[in-house]
Coordinates of C-alpha atoms in Angstrom, one line a residue:
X236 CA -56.0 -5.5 38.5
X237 CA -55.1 -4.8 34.7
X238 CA -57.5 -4.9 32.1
X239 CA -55.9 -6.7 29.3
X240 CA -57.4 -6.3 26.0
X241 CA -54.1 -7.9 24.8
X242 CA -51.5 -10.2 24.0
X243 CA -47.8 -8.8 26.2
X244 CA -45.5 -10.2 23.8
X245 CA -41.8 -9.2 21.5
X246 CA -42.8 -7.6 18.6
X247 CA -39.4 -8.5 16.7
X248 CA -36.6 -10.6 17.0
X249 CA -34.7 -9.1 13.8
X250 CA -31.6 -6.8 15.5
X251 CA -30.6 -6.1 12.2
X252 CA -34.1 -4.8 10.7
X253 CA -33.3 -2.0 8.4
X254 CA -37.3 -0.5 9.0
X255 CA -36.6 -0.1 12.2
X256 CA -35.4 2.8 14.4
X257 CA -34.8 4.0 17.6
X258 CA -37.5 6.5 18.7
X259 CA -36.2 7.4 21.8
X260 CA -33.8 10.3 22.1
X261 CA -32.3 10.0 25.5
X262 CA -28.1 10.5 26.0
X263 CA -26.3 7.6 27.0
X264 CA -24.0 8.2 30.3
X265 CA -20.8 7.4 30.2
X266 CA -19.6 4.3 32.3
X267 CA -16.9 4.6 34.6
X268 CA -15.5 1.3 35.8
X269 CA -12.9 -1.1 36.1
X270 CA -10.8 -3.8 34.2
X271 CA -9.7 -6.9 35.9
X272 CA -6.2 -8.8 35.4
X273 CA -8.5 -11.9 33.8
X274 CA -7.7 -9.7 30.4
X275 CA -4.1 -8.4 29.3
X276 CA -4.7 -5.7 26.6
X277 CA -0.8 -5.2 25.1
X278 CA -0.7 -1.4 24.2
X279 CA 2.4 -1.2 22.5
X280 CA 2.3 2.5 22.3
X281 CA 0.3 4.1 25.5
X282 CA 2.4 5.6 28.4
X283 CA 3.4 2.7 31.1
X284 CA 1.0 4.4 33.5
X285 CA -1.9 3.3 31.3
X286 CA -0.8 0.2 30.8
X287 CA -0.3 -0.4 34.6
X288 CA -4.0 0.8 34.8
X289 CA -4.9 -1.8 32.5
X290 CA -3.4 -4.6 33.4
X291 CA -3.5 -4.2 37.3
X292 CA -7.3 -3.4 37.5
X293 CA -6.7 0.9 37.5
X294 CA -9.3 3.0 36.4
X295 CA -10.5 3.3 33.0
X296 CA -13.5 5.2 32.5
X297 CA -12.1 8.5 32.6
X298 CA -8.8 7.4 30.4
X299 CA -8.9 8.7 26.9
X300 CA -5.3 7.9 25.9
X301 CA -4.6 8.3 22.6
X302 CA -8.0 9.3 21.6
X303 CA -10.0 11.8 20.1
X304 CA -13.3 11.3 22.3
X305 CA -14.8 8.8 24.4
X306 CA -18.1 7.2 24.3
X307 CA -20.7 9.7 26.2
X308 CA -23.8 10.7 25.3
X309 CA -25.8 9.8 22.0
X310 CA -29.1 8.0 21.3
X311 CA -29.5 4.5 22.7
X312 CA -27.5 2.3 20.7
X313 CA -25.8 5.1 18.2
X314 CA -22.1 5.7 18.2
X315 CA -20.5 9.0 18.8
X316 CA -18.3 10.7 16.4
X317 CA -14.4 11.6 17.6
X318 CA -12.9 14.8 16.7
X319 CA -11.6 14.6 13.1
X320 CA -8.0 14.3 12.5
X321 CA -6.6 13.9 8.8
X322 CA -4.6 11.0 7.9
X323 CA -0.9 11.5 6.1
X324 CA 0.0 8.8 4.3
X325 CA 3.0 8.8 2.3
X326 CA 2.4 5.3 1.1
X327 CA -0.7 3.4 0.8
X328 CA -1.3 -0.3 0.8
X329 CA -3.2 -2.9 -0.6
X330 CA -5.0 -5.3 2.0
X331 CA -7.5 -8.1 1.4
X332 CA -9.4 -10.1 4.2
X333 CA -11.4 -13.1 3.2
X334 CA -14.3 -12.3 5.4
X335 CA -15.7 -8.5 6.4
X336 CA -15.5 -9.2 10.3
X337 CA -11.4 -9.0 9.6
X338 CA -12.0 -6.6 6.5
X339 CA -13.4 -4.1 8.7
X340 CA -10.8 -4.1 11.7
X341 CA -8.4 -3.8 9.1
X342 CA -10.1 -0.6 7.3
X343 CA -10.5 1.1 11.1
X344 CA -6.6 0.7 11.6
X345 CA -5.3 1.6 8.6
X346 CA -7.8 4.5 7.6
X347 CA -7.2 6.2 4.5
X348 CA -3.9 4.6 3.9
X349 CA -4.8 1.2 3.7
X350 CA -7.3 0.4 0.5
X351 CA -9.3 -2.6 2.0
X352 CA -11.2 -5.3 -0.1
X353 CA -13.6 -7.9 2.2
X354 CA -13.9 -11.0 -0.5
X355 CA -17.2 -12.0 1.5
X356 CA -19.1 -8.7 2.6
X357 CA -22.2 -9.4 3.1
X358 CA -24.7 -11.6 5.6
X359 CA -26.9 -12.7 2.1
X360 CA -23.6 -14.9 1.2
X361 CA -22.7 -18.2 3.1
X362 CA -19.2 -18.6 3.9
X363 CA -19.7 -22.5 3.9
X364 CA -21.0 -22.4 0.5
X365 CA -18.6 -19.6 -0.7
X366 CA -16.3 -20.6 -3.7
X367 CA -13.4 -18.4 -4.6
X368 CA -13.1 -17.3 -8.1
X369 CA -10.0 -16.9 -9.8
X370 CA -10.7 -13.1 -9.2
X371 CA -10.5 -13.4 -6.1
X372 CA -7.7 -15.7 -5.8
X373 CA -6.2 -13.1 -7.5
X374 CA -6.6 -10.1 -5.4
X375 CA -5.3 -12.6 -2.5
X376 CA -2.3 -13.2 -4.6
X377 CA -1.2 -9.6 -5.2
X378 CA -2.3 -8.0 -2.1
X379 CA 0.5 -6.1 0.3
X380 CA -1.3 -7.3 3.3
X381 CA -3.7 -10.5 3.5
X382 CA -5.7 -11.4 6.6
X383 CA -7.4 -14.4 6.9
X384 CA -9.2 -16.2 9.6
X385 CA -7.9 -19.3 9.7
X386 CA -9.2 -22.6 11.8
X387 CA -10.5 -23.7 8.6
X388 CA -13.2 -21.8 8.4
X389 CA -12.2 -20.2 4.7
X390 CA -9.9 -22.7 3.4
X391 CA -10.5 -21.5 -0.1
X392 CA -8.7 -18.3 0.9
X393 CA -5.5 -20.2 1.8
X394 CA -5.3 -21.8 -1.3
X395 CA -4.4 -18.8 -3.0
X396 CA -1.2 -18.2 -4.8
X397 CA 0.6 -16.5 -1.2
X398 CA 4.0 -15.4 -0.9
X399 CA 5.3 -14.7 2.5
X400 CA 8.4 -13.4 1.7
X401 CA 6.2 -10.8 -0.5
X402 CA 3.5 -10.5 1.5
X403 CA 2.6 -10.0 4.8
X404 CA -0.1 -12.3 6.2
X405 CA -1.9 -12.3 9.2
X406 CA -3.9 -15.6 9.9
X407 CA -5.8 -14.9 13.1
X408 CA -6.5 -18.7 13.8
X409 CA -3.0 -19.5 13.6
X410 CA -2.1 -16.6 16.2
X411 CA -4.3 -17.9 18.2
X412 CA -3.8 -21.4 18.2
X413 CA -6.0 -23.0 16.4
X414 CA -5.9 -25.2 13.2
X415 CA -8.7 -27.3 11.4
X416 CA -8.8 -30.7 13.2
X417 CA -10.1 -34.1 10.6
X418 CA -13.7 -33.6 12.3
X419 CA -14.0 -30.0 10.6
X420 CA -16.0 -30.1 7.7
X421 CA -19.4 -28.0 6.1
X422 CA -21.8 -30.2 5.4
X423 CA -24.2 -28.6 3.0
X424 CA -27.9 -30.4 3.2
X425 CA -30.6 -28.7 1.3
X426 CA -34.1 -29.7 2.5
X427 CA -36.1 -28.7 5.7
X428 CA -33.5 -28.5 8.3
X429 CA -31.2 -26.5 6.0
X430 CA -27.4 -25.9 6.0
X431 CA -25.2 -27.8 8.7
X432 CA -22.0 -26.5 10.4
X433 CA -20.1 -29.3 11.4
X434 CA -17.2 -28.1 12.6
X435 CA -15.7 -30.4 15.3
X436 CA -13.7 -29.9 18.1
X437 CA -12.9 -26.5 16.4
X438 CA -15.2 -23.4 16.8
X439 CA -13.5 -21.3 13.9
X440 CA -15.6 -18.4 14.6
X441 CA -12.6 -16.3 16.3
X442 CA -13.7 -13.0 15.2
X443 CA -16.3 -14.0 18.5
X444 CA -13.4 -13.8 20.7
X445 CA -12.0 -10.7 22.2
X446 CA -8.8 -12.0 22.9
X447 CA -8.4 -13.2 19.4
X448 CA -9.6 -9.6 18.3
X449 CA -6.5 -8.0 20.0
X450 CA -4.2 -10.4 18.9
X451 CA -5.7 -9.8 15.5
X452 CA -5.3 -6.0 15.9
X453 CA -1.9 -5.8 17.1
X454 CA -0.8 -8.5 14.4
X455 CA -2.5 -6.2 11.2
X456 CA -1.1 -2.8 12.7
X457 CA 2.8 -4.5 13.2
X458 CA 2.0 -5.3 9.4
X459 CA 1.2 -1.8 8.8
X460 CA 3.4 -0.3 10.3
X461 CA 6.6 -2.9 8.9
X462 CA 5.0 -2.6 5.3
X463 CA 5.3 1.7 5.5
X464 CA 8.5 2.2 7.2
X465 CA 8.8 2.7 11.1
X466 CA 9.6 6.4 10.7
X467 CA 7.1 7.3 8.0
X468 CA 4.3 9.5 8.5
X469 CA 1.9 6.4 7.4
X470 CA 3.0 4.8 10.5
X471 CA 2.4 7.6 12.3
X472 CA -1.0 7.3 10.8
X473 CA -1.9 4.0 11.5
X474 CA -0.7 4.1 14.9
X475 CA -2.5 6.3 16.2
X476 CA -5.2 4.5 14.5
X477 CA -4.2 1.5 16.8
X478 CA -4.4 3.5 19.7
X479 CA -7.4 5.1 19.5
X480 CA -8.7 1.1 18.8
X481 CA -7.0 0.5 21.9
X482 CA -8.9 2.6 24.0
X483 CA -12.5 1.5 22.9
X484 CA -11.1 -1.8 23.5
X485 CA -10.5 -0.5 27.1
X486 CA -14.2 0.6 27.2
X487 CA -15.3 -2.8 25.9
X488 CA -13.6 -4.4 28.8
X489 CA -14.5 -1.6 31.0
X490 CA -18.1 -3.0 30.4
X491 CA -17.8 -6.7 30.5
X492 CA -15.9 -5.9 33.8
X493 CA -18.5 -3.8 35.2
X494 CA -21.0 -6.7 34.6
X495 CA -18.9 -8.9 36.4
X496 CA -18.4 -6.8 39.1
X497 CA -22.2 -6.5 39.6
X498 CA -22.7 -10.0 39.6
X499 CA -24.4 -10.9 36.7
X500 CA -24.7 -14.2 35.9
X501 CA -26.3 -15.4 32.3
X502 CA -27.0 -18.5 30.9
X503 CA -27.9 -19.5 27.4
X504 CA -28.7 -22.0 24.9
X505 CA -27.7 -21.6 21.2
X506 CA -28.5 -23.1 17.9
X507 CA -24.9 -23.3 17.2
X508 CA -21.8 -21.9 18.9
X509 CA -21.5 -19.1 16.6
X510 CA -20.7 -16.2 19.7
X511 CA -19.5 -18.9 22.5
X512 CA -16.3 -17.2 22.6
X513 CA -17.4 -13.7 23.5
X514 CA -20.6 -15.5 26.1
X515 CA -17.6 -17.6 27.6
X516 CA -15.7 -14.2 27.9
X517 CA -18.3 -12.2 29.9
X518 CA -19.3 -15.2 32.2
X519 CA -21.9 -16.8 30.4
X520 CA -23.1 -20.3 31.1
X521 CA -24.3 -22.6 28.5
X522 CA -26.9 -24.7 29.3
X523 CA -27.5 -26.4 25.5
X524 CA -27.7 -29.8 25.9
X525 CA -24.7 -31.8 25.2
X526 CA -26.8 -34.5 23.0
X527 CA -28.4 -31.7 21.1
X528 CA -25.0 -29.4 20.7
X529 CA -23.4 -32.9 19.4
X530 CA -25.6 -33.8 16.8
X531 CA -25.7 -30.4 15.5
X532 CA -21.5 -30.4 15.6
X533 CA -21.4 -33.9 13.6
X534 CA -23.1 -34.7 10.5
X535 CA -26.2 -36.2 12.4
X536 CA -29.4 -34.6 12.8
X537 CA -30.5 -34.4 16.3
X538 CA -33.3 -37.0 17.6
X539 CA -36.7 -36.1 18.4
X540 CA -35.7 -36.7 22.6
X541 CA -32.2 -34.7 21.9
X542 CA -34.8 -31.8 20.5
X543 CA -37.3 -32.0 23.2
X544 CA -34.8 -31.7 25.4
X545 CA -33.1 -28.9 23.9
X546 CA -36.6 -27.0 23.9
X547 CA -37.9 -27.6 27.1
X548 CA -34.5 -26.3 28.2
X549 CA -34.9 -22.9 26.5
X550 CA -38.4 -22.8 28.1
X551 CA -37.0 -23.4 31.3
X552 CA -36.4 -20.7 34.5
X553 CA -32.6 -21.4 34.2
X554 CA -32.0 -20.1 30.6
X555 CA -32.0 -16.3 30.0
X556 CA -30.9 -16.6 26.4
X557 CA -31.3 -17.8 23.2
X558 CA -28.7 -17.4 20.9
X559 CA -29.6 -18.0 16.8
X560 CA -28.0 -17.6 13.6
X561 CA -30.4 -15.7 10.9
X562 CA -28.5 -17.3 8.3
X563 CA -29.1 -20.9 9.4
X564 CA -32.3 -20.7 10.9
X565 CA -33.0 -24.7 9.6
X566 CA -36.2 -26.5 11.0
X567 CA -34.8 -27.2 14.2
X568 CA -33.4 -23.8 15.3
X569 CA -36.8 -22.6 14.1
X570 CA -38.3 -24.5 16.8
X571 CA -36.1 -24.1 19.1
X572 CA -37.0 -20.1 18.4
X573 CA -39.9 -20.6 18.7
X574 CA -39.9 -22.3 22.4
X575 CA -38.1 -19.1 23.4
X576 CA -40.7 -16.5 21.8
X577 CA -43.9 -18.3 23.4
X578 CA -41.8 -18.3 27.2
X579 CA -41.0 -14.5 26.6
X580 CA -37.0 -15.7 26.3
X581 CA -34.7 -13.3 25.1
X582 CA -33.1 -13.7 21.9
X583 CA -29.7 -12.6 20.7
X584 CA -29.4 -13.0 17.0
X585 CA -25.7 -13.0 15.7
X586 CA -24.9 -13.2 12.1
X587 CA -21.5 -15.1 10.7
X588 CA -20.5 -11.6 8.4
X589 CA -20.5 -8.3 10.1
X590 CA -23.8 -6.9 9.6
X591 CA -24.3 -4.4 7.1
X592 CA -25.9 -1.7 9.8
X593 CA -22.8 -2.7 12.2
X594 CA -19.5 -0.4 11.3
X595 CA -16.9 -1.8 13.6
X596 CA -16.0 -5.4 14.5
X597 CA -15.2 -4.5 17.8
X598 CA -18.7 -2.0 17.7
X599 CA -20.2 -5.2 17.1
X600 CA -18.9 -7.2 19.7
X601 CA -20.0 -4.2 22.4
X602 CA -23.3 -4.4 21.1
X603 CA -23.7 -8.5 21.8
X604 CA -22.3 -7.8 25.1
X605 CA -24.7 -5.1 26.0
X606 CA -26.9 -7.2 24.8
X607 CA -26.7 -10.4 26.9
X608 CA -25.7 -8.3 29.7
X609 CA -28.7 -6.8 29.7
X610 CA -27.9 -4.5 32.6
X611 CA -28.8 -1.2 30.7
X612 CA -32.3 -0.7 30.4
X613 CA -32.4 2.9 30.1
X614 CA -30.8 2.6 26.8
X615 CA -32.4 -0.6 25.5
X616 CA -31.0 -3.1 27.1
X617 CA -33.3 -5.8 28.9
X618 CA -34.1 -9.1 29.5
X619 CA -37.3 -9.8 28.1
X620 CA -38.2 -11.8 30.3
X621 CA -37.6 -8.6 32.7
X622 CA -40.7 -6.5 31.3
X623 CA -43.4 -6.5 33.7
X624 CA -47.5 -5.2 32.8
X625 CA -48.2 -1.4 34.1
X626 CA -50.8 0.9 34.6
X627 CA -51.6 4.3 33.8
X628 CA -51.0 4.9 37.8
X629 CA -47.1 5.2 36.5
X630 CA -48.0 7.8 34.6
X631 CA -50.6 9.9 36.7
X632 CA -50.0 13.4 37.3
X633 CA -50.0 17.1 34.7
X634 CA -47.6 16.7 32.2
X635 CA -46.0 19.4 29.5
X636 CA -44.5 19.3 26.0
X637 CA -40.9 20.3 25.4
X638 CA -41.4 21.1 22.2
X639 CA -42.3 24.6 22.9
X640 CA -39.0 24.5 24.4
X641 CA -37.1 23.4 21.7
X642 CA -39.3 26.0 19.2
X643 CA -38.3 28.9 21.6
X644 CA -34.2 28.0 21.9
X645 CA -34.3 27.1 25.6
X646 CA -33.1 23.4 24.3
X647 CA -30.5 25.2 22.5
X648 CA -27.8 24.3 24.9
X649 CA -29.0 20.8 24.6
X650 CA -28.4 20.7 20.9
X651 CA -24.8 22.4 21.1
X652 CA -24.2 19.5 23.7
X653 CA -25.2 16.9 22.0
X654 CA -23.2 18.0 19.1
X655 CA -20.1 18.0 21.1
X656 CA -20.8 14.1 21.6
X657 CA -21.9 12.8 19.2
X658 CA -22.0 13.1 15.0
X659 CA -24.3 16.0 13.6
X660 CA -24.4 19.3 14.3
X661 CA -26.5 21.4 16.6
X662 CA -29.1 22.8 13.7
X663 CA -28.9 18.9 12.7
X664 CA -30.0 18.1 15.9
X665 CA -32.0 20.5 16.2
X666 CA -34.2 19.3 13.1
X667 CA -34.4 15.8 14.1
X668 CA -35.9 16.7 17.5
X669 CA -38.0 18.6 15.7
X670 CA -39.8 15.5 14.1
X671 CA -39.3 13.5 17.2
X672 CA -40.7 16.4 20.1
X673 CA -43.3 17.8 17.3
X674 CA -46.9 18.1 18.8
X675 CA -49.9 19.9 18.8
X676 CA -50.5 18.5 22.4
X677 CA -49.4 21.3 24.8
X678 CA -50.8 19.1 27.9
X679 CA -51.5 15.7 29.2
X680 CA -53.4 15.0 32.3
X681 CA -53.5 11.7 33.8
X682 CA -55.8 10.5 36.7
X683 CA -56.8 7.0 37.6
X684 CA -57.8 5.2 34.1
X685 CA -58.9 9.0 32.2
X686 CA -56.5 10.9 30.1
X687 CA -57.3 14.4 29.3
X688 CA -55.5 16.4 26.3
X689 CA -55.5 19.6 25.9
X690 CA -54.7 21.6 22.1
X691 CA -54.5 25.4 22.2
X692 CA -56.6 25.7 25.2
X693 CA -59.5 23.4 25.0
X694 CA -59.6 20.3 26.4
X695 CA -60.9 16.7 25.7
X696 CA -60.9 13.6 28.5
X697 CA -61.4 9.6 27.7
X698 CA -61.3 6.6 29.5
X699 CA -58.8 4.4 28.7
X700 CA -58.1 0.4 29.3
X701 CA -54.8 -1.1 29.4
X702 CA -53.7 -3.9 26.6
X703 CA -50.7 -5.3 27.0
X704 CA -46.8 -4.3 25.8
X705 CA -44.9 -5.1 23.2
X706 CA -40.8 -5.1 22.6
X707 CA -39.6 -3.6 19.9
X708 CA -36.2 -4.6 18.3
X709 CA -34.1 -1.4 16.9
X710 CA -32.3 -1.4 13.9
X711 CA -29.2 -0.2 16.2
X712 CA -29.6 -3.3 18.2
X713 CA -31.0 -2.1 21.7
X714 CA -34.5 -2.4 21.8
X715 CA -37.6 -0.6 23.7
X716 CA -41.2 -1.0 25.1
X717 CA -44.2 0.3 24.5
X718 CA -46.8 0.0 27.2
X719 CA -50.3 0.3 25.0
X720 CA -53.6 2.0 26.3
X721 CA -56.8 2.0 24.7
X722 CA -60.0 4.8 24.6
X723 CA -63.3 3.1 25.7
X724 CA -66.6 3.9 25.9
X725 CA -67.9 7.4 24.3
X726 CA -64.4 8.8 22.4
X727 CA -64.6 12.6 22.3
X728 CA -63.1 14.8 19.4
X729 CA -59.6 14.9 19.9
X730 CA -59.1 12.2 22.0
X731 CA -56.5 9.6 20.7
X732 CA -58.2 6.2 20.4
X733 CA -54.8 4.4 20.6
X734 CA -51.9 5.2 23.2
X735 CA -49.0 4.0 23.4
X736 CA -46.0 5.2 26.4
X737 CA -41.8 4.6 25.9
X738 CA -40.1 6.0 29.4
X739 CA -37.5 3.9 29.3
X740 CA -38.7 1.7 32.2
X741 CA -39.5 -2.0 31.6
X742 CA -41.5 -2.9 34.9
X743 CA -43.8 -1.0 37.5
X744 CA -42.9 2.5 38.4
X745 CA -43.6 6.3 38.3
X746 CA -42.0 8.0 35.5
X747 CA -39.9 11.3 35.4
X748 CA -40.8 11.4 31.9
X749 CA -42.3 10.0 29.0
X750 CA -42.8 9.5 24.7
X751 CA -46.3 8.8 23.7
X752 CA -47.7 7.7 20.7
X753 CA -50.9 8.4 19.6
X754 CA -53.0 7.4 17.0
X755 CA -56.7 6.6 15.9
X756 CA -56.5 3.5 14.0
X757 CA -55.0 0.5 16.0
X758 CA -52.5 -0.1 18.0
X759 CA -50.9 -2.2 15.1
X760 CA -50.6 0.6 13.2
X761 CA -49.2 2.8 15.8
X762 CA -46.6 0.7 16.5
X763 CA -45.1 1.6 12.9
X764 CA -44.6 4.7 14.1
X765 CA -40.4 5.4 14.8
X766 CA -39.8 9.1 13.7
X767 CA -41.9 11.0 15.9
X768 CA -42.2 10.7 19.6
X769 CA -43.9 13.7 21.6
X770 CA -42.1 14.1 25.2
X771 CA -43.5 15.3 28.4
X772 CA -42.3 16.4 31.7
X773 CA -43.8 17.4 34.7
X774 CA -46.2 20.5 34.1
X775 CA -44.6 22.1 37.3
X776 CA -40.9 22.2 35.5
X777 CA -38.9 25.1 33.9
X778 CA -37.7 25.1 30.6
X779 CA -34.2 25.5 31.7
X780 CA -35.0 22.5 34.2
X781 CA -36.2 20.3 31.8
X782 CA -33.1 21.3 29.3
X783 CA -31.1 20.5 33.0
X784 CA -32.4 17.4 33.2
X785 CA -32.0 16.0 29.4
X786 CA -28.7 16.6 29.8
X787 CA -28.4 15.3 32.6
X788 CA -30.4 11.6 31.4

């Protein structure tokens, strides 16, 4: 039986908090899987044999076509850098999106030869309240190469001055489909309940929707490559651009794939359906209620029964999910927040504008995925609901610091491979473990509820009681638990009143390894701590096993 001295609960639900890190250091394994005929990815420029692959359900975890590195290894939730290649561009163009989601596909394809201006770049502006100045207008008016995204979500931007015998335009609603219907409208009603979307029978959020993504990719690079000249070498450039797109694209539906494959089956209820068409792409269910979702979609307010409803239904054992907008959190998404913060619901919180931590439109969408898959948890990715209480039983056993290991070189290989992967060097990396292994803690010993420490060869033991866990939300957008044990009785010198343990695992079970914070205020205040994050391995390990087995992780 646990002793709880504490409250389990999610310590954040901000995915986009800029104070917040990831602590843990652990590599990210490559996923092998793969990709279904349901999605048709047209790679105008890849071999026919990896286009067979695609299309007919081939391999394509191993298949870096057209690209300068794949996407192995890496902090939870980071990105890893591709070998460097220059760009040549012997003309440059001029290219102006109305909204940063479309701005920043259109700056990854066209790199360096394409100067890209988002007129809405930021999630502290609301594009339903955005009016276009006659600056803006302008830069619409003169631009080589205007993308828009249609479905009337930024009608101001297509009432600019455009010439499509001048310009080339690429209007990703129309590509896809869809135009504003009479219903669309922005309502804009200040007071407790806050803005209102009211957009219809149309869900103009297409930047949501991988298939409108592609289209939207291929569409911008044709424009690329027809405004530079087939056979120049800025065509040259921003194809290969387009192809190394094309193959994170692969690994995007590589991973919705593999969820499907596994059977994983989500359900969710939003606030509004801001990410339905990426939750409808990976199999998600949505289990708003219809009353609630259409009082939200018209200009009334929902009832006090429609709200209920829509509450108890987040609370409920069917819903995994709760999707919200941080910039319309109004009265009643707030509640409905908080219905899925007091039943330990997890939360996905998507933003209209690319966030400003986010680099990549299609990044982002990978990170929303992960995140309502929820099938990783070794790199942050959980339900909440998922995270079960432990004990210090998980952890029993004699325990050793790396960071002797790292101090002496035998981690060097480590850092050189981690280099390889990823986007600092192995002296940067180096440094940064450095922080995050540093301890004066040479050895832990754990048995039943004591914990013994030992500092250059004296030792200190305390009792300790178990208090609860909390969830932290990363800054990266992956998130981590920390299972919190506190000193009773009689605390000797040197004996951590406040201990905290990240091993990656979310529910009952021994650990291979572990991070521990420690700390002699509260556990409040330990929980602040992101930067350093002493690691231990079993006291019976080599150096060159442990370096064998972080590699390895």
């Amino acid at each position: 039986m646990n002793d709880r001295g504490g409250d389990n609960k999610v310590e954040s639900t901000d995915m986009t908090n800029p104070n917040a890190s990831q602590p843990t250091p652990e590599t990210n394994p490559s996923t092998h899987a793969s990709i279904g005929d349901r999605r048709k990815p047209v790679i105008a420029t890849i071999a026919a044999f990896c286009v067979g692959a695609l299309l007919s359900g081939g391999i394509v975890g191993g298949i870096a076509y057209a690209r300068q590195g794949q996407i192995a290894g890496g902090e939870p939730g980071s990105t890893t850098a591709t070998e460097a290649v220059a760009d040549s561009c012997d003309t440059t163009f001029t290219v102006v999106a109305s909204v940063n989601q479309w701005g920043s596909l259109a700056q990854q394809l066209g790199g360096s030869c394409a100067e890209v201006t988002s007129l809405i770049n930021s999630t502290s502006a609301d594009p339903h309240d955005y009016e276009a100045t006659a600056a803006d207008l302008a830069k619409l008016a003169k631009a080589d190469i205007v993308v828009l995204n249609g479905a009337g979500y930024d009608g101001w931007a297509e009432k600019a001055q455009l010439n499509p015998d001048k310009q080339r335009i690429v209007n990703v609603g129309d590509l896809m489909g869809i135009t504003a219907t009479e219903e669309h409208s922005h309502e804009h009603e200040e007071g407790e309940e806050g803005h209102h979307h009211h957009h219809g029978s149309t869900n103009p959020h297409v930047w949501f929707s991988p298939e409108g993504v592609l289209k939207a990719a291929e569409a911008i690079n044709n424009a690329y490559v027809a405004e530079a000249g087939e056979h120049s070498k800025t065509a040259a450039t921003v194809q290969r651009h387009f192809n190394e797109w094309n193959g994170e694209y692969a690994d995007f539906v590589a991973l919705v794939n593999k969820g499907r494959s596994a059977g994983v089956k989500r359900s969710y209820v939003a606030t509004e359906s801001i990410i339905s068409y990426l939750l409808d792409y990976i199999g998600a269910t949505d289990k708003t209620p219809e009353t609630y979702t259409n009082a939200m979609n018209s200009e009334a307010e929902p009832s006090a029964a429609d709200l209920k409803s829509a509450m108890d239904t987040v609370a409920g054992d069917d819903v995994d999910i709760l999707v919200v907008n941080p910039q319309e959190m109004g009265g009643f998404a707030k509640k409905l927040n908080e219905a899925a913060v007091s039943s330990n619901k997890t939360i996905i919180s998507a933003t209209e504008q690319l966030p400003e931590n986010q680099k990549t439109l299609l990044g982002w969408l990978t990170l929303i995925a992960k995140q309502a898959l929820a099938t990783d948890t070794t790199n942050g990715f959980f339900l909440t609901q998922d995270v079960k209480d432990r004990t210090l039983a998980d952890y029993e056993g004699e325990w050793q610091s790396v960071y002797p290991y790292l101090q002496d070189g035998t981690l060097d290989t480590v850092m050189e491979a981690k280099a390889k992967k990823g986007d600092m060097t192995a002296t940067e990396y180096k440094q940064y473990y450095d922080t995050g292994y540093k301890t004066d803690v040479e050895k832990i010993s754990i048995k039943g509820d004591r914990m013994s420490f030992t500092r250059g060869g004296k030792t200190v033991t305390a009792t300790y009681r178990y208090d609860g866990f909390k969830v932290l939300d990363y800054a990266k957008g992956n998130r981590g638990v920390r299972f919190l044990f506190t000193a009773t009785g009689d605390v000797p010198e040197g004996a951590p009143r406040v201990v905290q343990f990240s091993d990656h695992g979310i529910a009952p079970g021994k650990t291979a390894h572990f991070h521990i914070f420690m700390g002699d205020s509260s556990q409040e205040e330990t929980l602040k701590e992101m930067d350093n994050w002493p690691t231990y391995y079993p006291a019976s390990m080599s150096g060159k096993e442990i370096a064998t087995e972080i590699m390895a992780h």
